[in-house]
PDB file of C-alpha atoms in Angstrom:
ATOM      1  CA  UNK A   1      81.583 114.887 109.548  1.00  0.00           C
ATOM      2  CA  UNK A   2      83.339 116.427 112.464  1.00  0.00           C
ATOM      3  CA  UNK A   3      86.413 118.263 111.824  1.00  0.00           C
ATOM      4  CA  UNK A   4      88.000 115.584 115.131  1.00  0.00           C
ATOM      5  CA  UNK A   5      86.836 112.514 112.891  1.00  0.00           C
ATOM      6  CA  UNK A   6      88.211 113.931 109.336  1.00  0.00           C
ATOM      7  CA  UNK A   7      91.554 114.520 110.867  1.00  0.00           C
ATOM      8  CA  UNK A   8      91.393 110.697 112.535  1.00  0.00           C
ATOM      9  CA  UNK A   9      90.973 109.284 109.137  1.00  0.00           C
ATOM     10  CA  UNK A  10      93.599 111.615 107.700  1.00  0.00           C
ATOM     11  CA  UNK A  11      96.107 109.968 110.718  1.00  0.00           C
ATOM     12  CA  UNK A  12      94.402 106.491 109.831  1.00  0.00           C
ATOM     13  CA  UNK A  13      95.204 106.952 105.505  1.00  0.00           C
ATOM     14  CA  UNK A  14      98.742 108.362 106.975  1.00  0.00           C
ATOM     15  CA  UNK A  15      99.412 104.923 108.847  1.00  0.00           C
ATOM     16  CA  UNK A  16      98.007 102.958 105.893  1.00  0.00           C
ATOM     17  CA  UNK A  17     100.755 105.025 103.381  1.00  0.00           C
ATOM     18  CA  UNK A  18     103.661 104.750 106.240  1.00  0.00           C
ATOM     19  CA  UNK A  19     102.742 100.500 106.674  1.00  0.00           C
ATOM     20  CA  UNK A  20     102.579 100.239 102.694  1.00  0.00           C
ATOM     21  CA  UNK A  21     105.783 102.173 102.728  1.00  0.00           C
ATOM     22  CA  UNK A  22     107.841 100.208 105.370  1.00  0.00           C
ATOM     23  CA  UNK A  23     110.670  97.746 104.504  1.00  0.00           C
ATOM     24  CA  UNK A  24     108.619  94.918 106.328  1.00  0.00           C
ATOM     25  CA  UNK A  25     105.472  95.576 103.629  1.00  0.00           C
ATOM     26  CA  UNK A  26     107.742  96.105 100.435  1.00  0.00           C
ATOM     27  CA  UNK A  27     109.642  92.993 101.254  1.00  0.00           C
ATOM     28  CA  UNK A  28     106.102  90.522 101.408  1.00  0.00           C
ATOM     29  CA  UNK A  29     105.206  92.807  98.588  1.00  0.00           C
ATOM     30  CA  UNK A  30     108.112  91.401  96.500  1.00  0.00           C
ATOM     31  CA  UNK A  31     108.174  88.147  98.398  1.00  0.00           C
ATOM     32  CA  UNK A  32     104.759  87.718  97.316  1.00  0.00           C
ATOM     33  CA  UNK A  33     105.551  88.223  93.400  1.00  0.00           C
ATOM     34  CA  UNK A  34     108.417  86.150  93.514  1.00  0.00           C
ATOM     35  CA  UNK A  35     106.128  82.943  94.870  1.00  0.00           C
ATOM     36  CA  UNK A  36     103.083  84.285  91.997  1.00  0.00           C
ATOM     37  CA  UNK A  37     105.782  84.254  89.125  1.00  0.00           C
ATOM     38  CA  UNK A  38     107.385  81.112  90.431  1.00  0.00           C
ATOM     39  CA  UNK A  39     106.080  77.938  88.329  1.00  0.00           C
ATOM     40  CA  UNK A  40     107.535  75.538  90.737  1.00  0.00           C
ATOM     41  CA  UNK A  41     105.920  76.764  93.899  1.00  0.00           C
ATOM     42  CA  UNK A  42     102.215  77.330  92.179  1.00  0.00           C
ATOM     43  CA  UNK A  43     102.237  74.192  91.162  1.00  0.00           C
ATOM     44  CA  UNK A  44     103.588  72.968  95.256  1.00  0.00           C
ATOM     45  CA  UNK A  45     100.799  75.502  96.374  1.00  0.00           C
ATOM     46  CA  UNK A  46      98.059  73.867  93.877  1.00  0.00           C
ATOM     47  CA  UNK A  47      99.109  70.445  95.001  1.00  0.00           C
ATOM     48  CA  UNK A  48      99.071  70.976  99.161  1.00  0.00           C
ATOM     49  CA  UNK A  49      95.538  73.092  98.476  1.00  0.00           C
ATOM     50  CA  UNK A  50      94.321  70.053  96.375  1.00  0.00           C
ATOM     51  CA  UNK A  51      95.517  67.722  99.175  1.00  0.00           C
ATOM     52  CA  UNK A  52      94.050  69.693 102.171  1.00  0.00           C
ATOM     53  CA  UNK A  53      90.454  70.206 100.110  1.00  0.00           C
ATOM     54  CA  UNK A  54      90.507  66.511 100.213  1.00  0.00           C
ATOM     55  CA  UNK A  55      91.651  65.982 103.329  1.00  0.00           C
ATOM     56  CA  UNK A  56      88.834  68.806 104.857  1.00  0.00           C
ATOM     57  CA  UNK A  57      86.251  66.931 103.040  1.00  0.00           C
ATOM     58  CA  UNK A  58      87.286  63.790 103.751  1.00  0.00           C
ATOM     59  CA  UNK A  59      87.088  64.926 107.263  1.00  0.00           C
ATOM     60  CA  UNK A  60      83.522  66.128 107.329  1.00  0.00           C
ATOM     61  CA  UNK A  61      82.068  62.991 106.130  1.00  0.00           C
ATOM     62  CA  UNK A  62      84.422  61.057 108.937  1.00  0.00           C
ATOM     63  CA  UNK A  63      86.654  59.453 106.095  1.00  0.00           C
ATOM     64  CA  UNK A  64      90.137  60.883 106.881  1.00  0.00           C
ATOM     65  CA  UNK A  65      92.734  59.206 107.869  1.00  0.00           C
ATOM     66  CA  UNK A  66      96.442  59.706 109.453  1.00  0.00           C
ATOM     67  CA  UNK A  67      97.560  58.489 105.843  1.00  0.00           C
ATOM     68  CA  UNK A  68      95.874  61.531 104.489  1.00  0.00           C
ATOM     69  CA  UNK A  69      97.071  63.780 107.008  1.00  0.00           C
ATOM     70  CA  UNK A  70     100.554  62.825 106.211  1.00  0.00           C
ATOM     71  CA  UNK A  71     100.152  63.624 102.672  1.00  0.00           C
ATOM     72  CA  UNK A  72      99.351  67.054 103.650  1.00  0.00           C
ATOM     73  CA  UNK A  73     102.082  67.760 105.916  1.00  0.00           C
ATOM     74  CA  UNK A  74     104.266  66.436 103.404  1.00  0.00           C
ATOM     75  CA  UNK A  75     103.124  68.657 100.742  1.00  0.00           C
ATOM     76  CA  UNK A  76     103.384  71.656 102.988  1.00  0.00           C
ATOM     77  CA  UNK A  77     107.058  70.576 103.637  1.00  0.00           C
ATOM     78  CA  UNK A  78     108.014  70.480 100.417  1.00  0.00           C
ATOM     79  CA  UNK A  79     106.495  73.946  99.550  1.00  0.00           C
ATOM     80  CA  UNK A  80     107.807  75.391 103.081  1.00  0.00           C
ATOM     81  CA  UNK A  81     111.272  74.016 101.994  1.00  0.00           C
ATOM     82  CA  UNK A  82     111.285  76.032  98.564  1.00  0.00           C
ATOM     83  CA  UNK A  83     113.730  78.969  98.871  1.00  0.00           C
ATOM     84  CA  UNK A  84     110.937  81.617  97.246  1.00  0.00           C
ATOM     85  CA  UNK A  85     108.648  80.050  99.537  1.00  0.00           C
ATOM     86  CA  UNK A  86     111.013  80.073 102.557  1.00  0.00           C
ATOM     87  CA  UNK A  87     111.973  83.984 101.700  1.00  0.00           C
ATOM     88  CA  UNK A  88     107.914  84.604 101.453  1.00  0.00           C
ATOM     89  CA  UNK A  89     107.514  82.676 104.683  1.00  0.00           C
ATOM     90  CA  UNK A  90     109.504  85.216 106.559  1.00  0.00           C
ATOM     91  CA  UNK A  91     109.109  88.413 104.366  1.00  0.00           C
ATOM     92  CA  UNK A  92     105.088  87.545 106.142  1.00  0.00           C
ATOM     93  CA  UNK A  93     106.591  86.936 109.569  1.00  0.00           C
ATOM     94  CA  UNK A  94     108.321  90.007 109.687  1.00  0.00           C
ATOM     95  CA  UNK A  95     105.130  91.857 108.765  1.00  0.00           C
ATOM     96  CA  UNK A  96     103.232  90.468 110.614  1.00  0.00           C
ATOM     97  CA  UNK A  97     105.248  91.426 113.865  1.00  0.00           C
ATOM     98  CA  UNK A  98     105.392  95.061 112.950  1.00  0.00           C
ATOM     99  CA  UNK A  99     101.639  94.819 112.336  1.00  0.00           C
ATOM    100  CA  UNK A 100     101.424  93.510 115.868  1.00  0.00           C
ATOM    101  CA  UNK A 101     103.887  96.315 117.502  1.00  0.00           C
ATOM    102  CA  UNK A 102     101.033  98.932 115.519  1.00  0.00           C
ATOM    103  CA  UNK A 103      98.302  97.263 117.221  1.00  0.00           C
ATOM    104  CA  UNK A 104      99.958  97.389 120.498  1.00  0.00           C
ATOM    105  CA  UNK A 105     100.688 101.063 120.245  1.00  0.00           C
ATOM    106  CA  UNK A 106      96.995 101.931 119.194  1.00  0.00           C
ATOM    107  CA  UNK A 107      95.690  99.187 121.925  1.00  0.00           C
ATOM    108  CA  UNK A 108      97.743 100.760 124.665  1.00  0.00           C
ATOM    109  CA  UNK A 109      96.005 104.223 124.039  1.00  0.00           C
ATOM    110  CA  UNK A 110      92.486 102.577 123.812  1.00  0.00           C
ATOM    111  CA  UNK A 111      92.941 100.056 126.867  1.00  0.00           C
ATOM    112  CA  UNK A 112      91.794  97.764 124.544  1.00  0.00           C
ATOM    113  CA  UNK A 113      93.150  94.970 121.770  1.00  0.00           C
ATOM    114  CA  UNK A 114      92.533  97.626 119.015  1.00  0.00           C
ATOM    115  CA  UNK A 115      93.085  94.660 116.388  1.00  0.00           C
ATOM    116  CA  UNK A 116      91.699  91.711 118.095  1.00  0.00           C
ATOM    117  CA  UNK A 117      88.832  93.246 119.882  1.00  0.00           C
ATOM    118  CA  UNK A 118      87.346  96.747 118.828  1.00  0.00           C
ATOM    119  CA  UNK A 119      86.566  95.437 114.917  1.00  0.00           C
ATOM    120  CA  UNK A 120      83.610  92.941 115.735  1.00  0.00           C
ATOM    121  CA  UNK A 121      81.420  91.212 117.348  1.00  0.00           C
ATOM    122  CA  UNK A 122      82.367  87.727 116.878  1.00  0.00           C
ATOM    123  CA  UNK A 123      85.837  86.444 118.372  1.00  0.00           C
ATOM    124  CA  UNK A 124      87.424  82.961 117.576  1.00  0.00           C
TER     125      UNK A 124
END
């Protein structure tokens, strides 16, 4: 191992500890064990997943219908509309934006979508 490819994982761990340390992370962080610990919204999020899983396989066999679909987005709603859920909702938002600033800092550097691009092979 080169001495120029320890210190670039050094810089990489660094930016791993500063992300995991920013007030953007520790809010999901928190965000994210208020929804776990929450009884009402496991039991919203084990209802819409329930509903979707039907709903997906309903689709694959060419059974769904608008009916269906309905029930999902109204599941959804009601867990979106749960405060915990709401304060989750944007705790991820908010990460995900500074995750996206990151990428765009590294990207502009590498004239290239560090994120989107220089991982893999396969693109959506």
């Amino acid at each position: 191992m080169s001495v120029e490819t320890a210190t670039l994982e050094d810089l990489g761990r660094e930016l791993g500890e500063k992300i995991a340390d920013s007030p953007e992370h520790e809010a999901f962080v928190e965000a994210n064990e208020a929804v776990e610990n929450n009884a009402e919204a496991q039991e919203k999020i084990k209802e819409f997943e329930q509903l979707r899983h039907e709903f997906m396989v309903d689709r694959e066999a060419g059974r769904a219908d608008r009916e269906s679909m309905r029930e999902v987005k109204r599941a959804q709603r009601e867990l979106h509309a749960l405060p915990v859920m709401e304060e989750y909702l944007d705790a991820q938002e908010a990460l995900q934006e500074r995750l996206e600033s990151v990428n765009m800092a590294i990207s502009e550097e590498l004239a290239v979508d560090f994120g989107g691009e220089a991982g893999g092979c396969c693109q959506d």
